[in-house]
Coordinates of C-alpha atoms and ligand atoms in Angstrom, one line a residue:
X1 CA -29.2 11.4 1.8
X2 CA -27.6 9.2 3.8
X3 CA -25.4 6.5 2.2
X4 CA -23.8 3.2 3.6
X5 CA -21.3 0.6 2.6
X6 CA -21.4 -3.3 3.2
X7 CA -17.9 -4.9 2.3
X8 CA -18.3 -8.7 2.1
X9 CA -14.9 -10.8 3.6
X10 CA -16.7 -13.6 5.9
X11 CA -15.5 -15.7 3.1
X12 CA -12.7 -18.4 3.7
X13 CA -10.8 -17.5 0.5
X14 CA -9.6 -21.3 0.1
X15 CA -8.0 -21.1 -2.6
X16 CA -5.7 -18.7 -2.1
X17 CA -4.1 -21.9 0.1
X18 CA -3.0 -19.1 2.5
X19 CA -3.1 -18.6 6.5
X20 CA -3.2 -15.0 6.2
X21 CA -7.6 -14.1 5.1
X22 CA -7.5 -13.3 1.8
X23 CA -8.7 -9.8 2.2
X24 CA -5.6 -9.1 3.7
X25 CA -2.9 -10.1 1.3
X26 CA -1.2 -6.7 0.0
X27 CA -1.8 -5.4 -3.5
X28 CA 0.6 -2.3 -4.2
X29 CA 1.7 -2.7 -0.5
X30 CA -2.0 -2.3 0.9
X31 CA -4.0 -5.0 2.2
X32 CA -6.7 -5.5 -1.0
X33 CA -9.6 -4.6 1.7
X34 CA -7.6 -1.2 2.0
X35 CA -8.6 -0.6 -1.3
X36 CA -11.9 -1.7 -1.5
X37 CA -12.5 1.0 1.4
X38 CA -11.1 3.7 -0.6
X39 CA -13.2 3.0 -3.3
X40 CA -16.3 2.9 -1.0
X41 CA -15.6 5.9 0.8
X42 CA -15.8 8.3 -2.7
X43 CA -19.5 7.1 -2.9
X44 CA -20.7 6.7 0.5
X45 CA -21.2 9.4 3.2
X46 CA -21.4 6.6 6.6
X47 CA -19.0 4.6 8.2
X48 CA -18.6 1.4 6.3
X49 CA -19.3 -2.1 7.3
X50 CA -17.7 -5.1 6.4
X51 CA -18.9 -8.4 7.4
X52 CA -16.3 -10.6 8.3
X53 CA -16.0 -14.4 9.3
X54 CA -12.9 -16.7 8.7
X55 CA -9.8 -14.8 10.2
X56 CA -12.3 -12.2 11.6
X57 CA -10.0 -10.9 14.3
X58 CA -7.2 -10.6 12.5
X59 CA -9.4 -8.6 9.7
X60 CA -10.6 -6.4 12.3
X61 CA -7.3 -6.0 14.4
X62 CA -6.0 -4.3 10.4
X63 CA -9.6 -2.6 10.6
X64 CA -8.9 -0.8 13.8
X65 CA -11.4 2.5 13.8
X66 CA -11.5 2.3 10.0
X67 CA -14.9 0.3 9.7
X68 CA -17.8 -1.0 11.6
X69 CA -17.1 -4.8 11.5
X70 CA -19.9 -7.3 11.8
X71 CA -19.4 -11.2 12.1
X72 CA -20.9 -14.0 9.7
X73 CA -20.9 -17.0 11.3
X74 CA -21.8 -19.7 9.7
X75 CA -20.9 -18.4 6.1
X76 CA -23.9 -19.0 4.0
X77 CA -23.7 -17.1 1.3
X78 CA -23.3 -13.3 0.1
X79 CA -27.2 -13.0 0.6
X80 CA -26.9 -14.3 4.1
X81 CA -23.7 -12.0 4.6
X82 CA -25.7 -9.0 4.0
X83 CA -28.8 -9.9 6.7
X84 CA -25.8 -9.5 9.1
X85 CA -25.0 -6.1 8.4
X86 CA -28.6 -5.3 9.0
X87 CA -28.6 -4.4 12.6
X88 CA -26.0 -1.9 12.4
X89 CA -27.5 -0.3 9.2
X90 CA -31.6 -0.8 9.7
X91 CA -32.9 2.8 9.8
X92 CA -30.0 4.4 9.8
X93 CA -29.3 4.8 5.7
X94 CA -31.2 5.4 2.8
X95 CA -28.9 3.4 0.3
X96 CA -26.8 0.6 0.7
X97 CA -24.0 0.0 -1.2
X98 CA -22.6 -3.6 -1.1
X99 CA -19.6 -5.0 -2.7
X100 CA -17.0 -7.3 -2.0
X101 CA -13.5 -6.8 -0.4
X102 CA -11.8 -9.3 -3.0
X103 CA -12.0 -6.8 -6.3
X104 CA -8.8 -4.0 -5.3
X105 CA -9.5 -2.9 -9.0
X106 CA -13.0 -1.1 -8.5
X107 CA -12.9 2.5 -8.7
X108 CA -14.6 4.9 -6.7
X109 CA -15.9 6.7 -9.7
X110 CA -17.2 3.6 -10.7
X111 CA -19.0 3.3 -7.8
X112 CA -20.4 7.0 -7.4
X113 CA -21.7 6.0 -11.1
X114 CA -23.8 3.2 -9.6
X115 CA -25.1 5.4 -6.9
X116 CA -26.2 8.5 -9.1
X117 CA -27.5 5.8 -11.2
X118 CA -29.9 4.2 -8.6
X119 CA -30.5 7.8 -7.2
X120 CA -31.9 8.2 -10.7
X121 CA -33.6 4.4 -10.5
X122 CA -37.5 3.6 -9.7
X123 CA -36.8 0.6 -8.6
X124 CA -34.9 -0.8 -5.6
X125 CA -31.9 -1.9 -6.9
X126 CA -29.0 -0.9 -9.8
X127 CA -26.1 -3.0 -10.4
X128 CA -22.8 -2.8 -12.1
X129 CA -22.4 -5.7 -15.2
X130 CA -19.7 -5.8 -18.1
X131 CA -19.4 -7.8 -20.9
X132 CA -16.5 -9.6 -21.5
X133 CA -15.5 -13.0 -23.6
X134 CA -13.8 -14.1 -20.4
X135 CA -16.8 -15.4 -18.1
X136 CA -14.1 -15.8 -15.1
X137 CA -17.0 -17.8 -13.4
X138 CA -18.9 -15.1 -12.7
X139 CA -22.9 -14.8 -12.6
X140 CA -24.2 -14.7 -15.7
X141 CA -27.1 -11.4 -16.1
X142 CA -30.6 -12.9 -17.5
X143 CA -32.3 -10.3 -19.9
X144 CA -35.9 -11.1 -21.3
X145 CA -37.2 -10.1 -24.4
X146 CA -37.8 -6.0 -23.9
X147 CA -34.2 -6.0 -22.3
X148 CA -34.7 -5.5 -19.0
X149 CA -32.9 -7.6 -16.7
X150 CA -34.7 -10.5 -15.5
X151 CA -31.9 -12.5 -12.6
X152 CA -28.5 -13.2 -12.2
X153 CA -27.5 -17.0 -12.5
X154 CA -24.2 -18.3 -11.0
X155 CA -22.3 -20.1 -13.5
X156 CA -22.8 -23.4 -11.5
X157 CA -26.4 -23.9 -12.5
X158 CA -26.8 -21.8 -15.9
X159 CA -28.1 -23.7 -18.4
X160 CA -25.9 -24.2 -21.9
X161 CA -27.9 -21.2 -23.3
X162 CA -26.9 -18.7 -20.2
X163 CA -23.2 -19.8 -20.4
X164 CA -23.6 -18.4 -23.6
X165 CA -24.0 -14.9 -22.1
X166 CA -21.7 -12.2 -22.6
X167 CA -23.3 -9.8 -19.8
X168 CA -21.5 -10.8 -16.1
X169 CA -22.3 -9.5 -12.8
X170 CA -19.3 -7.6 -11.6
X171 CA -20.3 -7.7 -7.5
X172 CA -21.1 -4.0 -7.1
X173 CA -24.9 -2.9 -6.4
X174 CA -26.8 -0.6 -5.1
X175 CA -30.1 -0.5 -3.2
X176 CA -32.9 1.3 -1.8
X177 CA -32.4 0.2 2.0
X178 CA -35.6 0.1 3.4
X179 CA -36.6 -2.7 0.2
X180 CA -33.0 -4.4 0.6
X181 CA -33.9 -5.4 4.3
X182 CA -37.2 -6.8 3.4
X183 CA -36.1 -8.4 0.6
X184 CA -33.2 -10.1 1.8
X185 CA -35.9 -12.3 4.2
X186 CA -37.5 -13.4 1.1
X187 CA -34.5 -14.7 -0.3
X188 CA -34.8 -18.7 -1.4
X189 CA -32.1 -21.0 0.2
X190 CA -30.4 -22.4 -2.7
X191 CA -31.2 -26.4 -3.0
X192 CA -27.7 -26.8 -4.1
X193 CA -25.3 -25.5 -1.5
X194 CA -27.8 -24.4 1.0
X195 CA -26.7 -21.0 0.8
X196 CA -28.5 -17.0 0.4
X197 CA -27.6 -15.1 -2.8
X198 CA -27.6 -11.8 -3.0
X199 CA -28.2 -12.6 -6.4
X200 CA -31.5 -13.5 -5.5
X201 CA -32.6 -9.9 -4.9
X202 CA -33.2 -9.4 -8.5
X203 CA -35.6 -11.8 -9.1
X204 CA -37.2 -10.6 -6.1
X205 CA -37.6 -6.7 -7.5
X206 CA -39.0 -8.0 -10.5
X207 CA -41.1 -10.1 -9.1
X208 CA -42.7 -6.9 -7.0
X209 CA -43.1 -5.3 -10.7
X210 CA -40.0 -3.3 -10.1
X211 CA -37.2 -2.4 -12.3
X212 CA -33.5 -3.1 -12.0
X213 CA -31.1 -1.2 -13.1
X214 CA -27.4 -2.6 -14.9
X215 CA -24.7 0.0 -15.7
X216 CA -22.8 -1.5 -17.9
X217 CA -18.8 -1.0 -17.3
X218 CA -15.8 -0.9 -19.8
X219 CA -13.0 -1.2 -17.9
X220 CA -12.2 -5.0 -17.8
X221 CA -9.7 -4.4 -15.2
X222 CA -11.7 -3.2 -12.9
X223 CA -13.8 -6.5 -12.3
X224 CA -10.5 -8.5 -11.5
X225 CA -11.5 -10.5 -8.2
X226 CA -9.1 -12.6 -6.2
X227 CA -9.3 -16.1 -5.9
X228 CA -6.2 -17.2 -6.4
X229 CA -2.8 -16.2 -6.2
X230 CA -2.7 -16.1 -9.5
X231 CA -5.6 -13.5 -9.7
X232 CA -3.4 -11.9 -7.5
X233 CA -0.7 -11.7 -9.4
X234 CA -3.0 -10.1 -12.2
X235 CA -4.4 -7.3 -10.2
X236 CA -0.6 -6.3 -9.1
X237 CA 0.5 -5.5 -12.1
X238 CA -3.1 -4.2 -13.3
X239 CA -2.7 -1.6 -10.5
X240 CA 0.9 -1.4 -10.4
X241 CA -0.2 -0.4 -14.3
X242 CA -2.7 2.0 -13.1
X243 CA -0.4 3.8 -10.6
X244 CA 2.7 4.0 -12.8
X245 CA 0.4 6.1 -15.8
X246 CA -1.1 8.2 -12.9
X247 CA 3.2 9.6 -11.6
X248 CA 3.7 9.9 -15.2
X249 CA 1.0 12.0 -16.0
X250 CA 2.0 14.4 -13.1
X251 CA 5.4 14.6 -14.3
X252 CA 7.5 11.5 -13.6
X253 CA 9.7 10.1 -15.8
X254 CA 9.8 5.9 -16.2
X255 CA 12.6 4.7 -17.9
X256 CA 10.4 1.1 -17.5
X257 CA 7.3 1.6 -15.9
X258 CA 6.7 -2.5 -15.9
X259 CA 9.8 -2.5 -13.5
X260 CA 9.2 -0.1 -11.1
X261 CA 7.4 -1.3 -8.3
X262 CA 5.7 1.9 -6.5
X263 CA 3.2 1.6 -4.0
X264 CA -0.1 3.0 -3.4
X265 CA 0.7 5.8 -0.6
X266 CA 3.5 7.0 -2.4
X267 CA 4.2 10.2 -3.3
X268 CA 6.8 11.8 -6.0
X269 CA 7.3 15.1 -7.5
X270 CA 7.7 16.3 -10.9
X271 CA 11.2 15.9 -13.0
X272 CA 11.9 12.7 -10.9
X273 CA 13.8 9.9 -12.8
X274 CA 12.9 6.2 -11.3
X275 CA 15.2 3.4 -13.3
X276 CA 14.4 0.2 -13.6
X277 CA 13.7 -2.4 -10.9
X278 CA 13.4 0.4 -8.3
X279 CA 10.9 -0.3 -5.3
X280 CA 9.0 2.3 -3.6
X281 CA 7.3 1.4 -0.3
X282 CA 5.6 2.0 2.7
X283 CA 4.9 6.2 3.3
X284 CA 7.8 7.1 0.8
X285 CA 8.2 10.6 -0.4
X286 CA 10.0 11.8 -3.1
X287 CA 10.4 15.4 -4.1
X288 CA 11.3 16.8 -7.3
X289 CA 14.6 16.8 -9.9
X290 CA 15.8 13.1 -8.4
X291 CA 17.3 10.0 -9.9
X292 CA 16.5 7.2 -8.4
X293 CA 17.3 3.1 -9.0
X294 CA 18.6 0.9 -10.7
X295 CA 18.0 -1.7 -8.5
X296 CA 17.6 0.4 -5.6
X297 CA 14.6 -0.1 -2.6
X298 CA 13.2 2.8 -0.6
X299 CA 11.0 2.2 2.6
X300 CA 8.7 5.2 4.9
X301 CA 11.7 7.5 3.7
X302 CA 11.6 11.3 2.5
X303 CA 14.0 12.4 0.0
X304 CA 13.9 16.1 -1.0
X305 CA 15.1 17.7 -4.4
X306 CA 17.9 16.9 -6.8
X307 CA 19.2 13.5 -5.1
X308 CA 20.9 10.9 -7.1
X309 CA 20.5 7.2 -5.4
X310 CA 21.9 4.5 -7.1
X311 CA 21.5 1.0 -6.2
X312 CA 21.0 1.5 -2.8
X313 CA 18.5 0.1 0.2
X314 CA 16.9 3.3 2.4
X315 CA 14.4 2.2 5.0
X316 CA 13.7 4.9 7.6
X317 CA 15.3 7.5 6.2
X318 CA 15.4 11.4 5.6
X319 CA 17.3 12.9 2.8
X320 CA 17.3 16.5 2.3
X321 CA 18.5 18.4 -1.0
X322 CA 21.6 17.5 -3.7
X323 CA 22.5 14.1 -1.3
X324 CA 24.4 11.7 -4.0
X325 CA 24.4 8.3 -2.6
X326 CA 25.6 4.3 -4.3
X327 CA 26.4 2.0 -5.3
X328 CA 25.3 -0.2 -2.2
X329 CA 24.9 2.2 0.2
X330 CA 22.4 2.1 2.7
X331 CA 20.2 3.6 4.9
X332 CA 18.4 2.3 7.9
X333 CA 16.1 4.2 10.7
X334 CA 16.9 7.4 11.8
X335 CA 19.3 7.7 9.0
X336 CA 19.5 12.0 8.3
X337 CA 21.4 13.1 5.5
X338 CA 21.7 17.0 5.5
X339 CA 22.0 19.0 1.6
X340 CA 25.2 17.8 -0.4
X341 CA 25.7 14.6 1.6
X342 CA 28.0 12.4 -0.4
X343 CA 27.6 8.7 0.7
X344 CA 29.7 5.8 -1.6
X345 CA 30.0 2.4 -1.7
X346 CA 28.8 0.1 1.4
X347 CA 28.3 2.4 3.7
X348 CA 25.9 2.0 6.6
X349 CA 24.4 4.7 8.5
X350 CA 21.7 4.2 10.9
X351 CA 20.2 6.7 13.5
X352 CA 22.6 9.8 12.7
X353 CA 22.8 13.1 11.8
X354 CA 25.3 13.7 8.6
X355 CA 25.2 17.5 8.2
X356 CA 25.4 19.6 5.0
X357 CA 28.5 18.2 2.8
X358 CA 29.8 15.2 4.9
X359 CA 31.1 13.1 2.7
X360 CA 31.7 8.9 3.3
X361 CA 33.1 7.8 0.0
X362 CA 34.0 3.9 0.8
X363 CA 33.2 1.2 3.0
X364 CA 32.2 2.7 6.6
X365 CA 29.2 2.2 10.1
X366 CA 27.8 5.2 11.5
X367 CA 25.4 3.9 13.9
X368 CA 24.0 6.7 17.0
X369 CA 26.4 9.7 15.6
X370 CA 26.1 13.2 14.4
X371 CA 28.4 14.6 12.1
X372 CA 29.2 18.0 11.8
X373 CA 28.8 19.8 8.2
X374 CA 31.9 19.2 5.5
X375 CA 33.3 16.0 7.9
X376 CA 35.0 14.0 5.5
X377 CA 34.7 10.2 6.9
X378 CA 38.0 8.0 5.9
X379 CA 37.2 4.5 3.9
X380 CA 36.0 2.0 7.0
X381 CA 35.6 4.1 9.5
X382 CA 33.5 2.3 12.0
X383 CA 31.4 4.0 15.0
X384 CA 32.0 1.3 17.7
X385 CA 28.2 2.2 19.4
X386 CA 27.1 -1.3 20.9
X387 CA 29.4 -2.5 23.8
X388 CA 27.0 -5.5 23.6
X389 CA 24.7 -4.1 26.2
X390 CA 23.8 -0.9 25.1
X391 CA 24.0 1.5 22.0
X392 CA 26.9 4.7 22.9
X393 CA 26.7 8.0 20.7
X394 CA 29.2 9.4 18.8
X395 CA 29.3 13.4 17.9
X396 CA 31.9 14.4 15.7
X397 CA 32.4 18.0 14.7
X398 CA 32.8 20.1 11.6
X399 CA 35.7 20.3 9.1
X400 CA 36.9 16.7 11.0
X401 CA 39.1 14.5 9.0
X402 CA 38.7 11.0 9.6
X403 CA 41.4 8.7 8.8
X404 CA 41.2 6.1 7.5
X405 CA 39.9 2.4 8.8
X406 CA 39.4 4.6 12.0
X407 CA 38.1 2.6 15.0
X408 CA 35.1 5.6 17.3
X409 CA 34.7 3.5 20.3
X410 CA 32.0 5.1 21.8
X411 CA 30.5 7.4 23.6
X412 CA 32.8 9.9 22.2
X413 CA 33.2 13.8 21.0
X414 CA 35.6 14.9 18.5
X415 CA 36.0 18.3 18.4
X416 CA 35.4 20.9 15.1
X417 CA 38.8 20.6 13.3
X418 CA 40.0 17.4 14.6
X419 CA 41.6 14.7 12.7
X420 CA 42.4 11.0 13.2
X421 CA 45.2 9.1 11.2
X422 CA 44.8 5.8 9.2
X423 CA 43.8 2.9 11.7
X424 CA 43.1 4.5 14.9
X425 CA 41.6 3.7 17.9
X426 CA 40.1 6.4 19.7
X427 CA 38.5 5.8 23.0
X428 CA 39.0 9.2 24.4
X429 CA 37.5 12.5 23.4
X430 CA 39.6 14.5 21.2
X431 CA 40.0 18.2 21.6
X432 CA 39.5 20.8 18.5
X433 CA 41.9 21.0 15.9
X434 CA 43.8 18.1 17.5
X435 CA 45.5 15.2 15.7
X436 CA 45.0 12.2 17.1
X437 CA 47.0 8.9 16.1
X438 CA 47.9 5.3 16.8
X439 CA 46.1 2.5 19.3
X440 CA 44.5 3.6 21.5
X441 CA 44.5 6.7 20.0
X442 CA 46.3 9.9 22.1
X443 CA 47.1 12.9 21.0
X444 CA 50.3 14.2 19.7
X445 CA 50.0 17.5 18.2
X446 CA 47.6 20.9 17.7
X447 CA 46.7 21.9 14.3
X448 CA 46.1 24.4 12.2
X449 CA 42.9 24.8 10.3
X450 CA 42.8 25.6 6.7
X451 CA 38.7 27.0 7.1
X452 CA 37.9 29.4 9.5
X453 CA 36.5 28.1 12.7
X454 CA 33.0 29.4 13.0
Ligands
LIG501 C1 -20.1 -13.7 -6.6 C2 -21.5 -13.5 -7.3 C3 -21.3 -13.7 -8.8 C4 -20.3 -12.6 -9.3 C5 -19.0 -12.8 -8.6 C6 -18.1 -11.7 -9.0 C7 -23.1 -14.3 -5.6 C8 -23.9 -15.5 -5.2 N1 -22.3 -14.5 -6.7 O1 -19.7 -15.0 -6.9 O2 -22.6 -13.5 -9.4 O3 -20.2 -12.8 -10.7 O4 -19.2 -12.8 -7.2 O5 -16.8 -11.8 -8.4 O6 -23.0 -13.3 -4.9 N2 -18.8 -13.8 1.3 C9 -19.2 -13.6 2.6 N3 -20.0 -14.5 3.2 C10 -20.4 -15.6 2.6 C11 -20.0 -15.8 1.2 C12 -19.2 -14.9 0.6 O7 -18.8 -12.6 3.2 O8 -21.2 -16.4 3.2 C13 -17.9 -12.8 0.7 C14 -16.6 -13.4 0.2 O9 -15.6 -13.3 1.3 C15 -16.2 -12.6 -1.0 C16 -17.5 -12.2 -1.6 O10 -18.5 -12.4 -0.5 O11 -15.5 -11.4 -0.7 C17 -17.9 -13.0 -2.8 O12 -18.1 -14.4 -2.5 P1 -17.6 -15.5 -3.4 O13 -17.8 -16.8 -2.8 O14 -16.2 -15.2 -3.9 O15 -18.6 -15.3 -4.6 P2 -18.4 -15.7 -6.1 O16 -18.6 -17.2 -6.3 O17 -17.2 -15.2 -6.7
LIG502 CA1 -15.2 -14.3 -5.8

C-alpha cells in the first residue's frame, strides 16, 4: 500500500512578526518543518510533499532533496492547499496523510496510529482530535446524537453551544486518496474569508453516508502549534522536556534537566554527567563516563570517554579519551585533542593537532600547529600563524618545553626535546634537544633529555 504525505506551510505565519517563514524557525536546533518530516516519514512509505507559499524559496532551498515541494499561490485556505498537491500525488498513493508543518510536537507513532486506524476505517477519512479545557482556537469536532462525528467548525463561526466543546481538531488526518481528490472539488468556499477548508471534507464524507473516523489523543503536548513566538517558546521547552527524559532513560545523568539545552541530533553515551546551563548543538557527540558544563557550549564536536569540560566553548572540535579541559577554554574548528590532553584557563586552540598528554595549563593561541605527545605549552604561549596575509603552520615536537609567554612566529619546527625560555621569540627552526633563548630567539646550548628519545 502505498502511502503519501502533504505538509502544509503556504501559510504567511504573520504573527510570528518574523522575516524568516515560520516553518523554518528552529525548535531544539531544527527548523520545526524538520520535525514535522520526521514524524511523517515513520507513517508514510513516499516522498513527502509540502505545499509551500510565503518564503517558498527559502523553504525549499532548507528542503533541498528532502521533499517534493509544490507552490500555493494565492493562499486560500488549507482545503485549497491540499488541491495543489494533487498533481504530484493523483494516482500515485493509496492514502494521504496531511498535516501541518507548524505542530514540531506530533509524533510519528501518533501518526502510524491514525493510519492503521483509517486502514482499519470504511469510510474515507480518520482524523486525530483531543480534548482539552484549553480550546487554543482550534476547530471545534461536531458529534450528533449516536456519536459519530458530524463536521469540524473553526472557532470563528461556532455558535455559543460549539464553543462549549471539549473535542478539538488537532490538524492530522488521514484519507482514502482516490475520495480525497474528488472531494476536495466539492468543497464550499467559505462566505466569510473566501477560503477552502480542509475541514470541509467531513461534512462532505457524511454527506455520501460515509463514516469518519476521530482517534482521540492524550498527549496535550503533542497538539502545540506555532503561532506565535510565544507558542514557540512552549514547544522548546515541551521538546527540550521530551528529549532530556529520552538521554536519561539511556543512561545520562542531569544534574537539571530544565537547564540543559540539548539538541535534537545529538548523541551521548551512558554514565555522562551534563551540569547545568550546558548547551549541546549542531551534530554533537558525546561518548561515555564524561562531565560536562557548567556553563559550558559544544557545537558539531565529538568528545570520546572520560573527559571533564568545564565552562568551556567547543565548536568544531574532536576530543578523544581522559582530555580535562576549563575553566574558559576553548575550542574552535579543527581543534584535535589526543587522550590525556590537559587544556586550562583561556586557552585557544584552533586547527591543531595536540597529541596524547600535551598539556596548556594557562593563558595561550595555538592556531595551524601540531604538537607532539607530553609537550608541555608555557602560560601565553602564542603561535604567531597569520602574517596578515596568510595563515603559517607551526609543528612542535615531543617532550618540548615551552617557556613561558613564548612568541612561535611562524612557519616553524621545533624539534623532539627542544625547549624555549620565558619570553622568546623564535623565528627560526630549532634543532632537537636544543635550548633556545632571548629575542629573536638563537640557540645557545644542546641538551640533555631526561625521556628516552624514541
Ligand atoms: C487549522 C484548522 C483547525 C485546527 C487547527 C489546528 C482548518 C480550516 N482549520 O486552523 O480546525 O484546529 O488548524 O492547529 O484547517 N496553510 C497553507 N495554505 C493556506 C492556509 C494554511 O499551506 O492557504 C497552512 C499553514 O501554513 C499552516 C497550516 O496550513 O501550516 C494551518 O493553517 P492555519 O491558518 O494555521 O490554520 P488554523 O487557523 O490554525
Ligand atoms: Ca495554526
Amino acid at each position: 500500500m502505498k502511502i503519501s504525505a502533504i505538509l502544509l506551510a503556504a501559510g504567511q505565519g504573520t504573527r510570528m512578526k518574523s522575516s524568516l517563514p515560520k516553518v523554518l524557525h528552529p525548535v531544539a536546533g531544527k527548523p520545526m518543518i524538520w520535525h514535522a518530516l520526521r514524524a511523517v516519514a515513520t507513517s508514510t512509505t513516499e516522498k513527502p510533499v509540502v505545499v509551500i507559499g510565503h518564503g517558498a524559496d527559502e523553504v525549499k532551498g532548507y528542503l533541498g532533496e528532502s521533499a517534493q515541494t509544490v507552490r500555493q499561490e494565492p493562499q486560500l485556505g488549507t482545503g485549497h492547499a491540499v488541491m495543489a498537491a494533487e498533481n504530484l500525488l493523483r494516482g500515485r498513493s493509496d492514502l494521504v496523510v496531511v498535516c501541518y508543518a507548524d505542530m514540531p510536537l506530533l509524533r510519528g507513532e501518533t501518526l502510524q496510529k491514525l493510519v492503521e486506524t483509517q486502514k482499519q476505517n470504511k469510510g474515507p477519512m480518520s482524523l486525530l482530535t483531543v480534548v482539552a479545557d484549553d480550546p487554543r482556537g482550534f476547530g471545534r469536532i461536531v458529534r450528533g446524537r449516536d456519536g459519530t462525528v458530524s463536521a469540524i467548525v473553526e472557532e470563528y463561526v461556532a455558535t455559543p453551544e460549539q464553543l462549549q466543546i471539549k473535542e478539538l481538531n488537532v490538524g492530522g488526518y488521514c484519507f482514502d486518496a482516490k475520495w480525497l481528490w474528488e472531494a476536495l472539488k466539492r468543497i464550499p468556499k467559505n462566505p466569510k474569508k473566501g477560503e477552502y477548508y480542509l475541514t470541509d471534507t467531513v461534512e462532505l464524507a457524511v454527506k455520501d453516508g460515509l463514516s469518519v473516523h476521530a482517534t482521540a489523543m492524550d498527549d496535550l503536548e503533542e497538539i502545540i502549534g506555532v503561532n506565535t513566538r510565544a507558542h514557540l517558546a512552549e514547544v522548546e521547552a515541551a521538546m527540550r522536556r521530551r528529549i532530556n527524559e529520552a538521554h536519561m532513560l539511556n543512561g545520562v545523568t542531569m544534574i537539571d534537566p530544565a537547564s540543559s539545552y540539548i539538541e535534537a541530533d545529538v548523541k551521548i553515551g551512558r554514565d555522562t554527567t551534563i551540569m547545568p546551563n550546558t548547551y549541546l548543538q549542531g551534530k554533537t557527540e558525546l561518548g561515555e563516563g564524561n562531565v560536562v558544563g557548567p556553563n559550558t557550549v559544544v557545537r558539531d564536536t565529538k568528545i570520546g570517554n572520560g573527559c571533564k569540560i568545564l565552562a568551556s566553548v567547543l565548536e568544531g572540535a574532536t576530543l578523544e579519551n581522559d582530555v580535562d579541559m576549563g575553566p574558559f577554554a576553548r575550542l574552535r574548528k579543527g581543534a584535535h585533542l589526543g587522550n590525556h590532553v590537559h587544556m586550562g584557563n583561556f586557552g585557544e586552540v584552533k586547527d591543531s593537532h595536540l597529541a596524547e598528554g600535551v598539556k596548556m595549563g594557562h593563558f595561550s593561541y595555538i592556531g595551524n600547529a601540531k604538537i607532539g605527545a607530553n609537550t608541555n605549552i608555557g602560560a601565553g604561549t602564542i603561535t604567531c600563524n597569520y602574517d596578515g596575509e596568510k595563515k603559517h603552520n607551526t609543528e612542535i615536537g615531543a617532550d618540548v618545553f615551552i617557556g613561558s609567554d613564548t612568541m612561535l612566529v611562524a612557519p616553524l619546527k621545533l624539534g623532539d626535546g627542544s625547549r624555549t625560555g620565558a619570553g622568546a621569540v623564535v623565528t627560526k627552526d630549532v634543532q632537537e634537544d636544543t635550548l633556545v633563548v632571548g629575542m629573536p630567539a638563537r640557540a645557545i646550548r644542546k641538551l640533555e633529555r631526561k625521556s628516552k628519545k624514541k
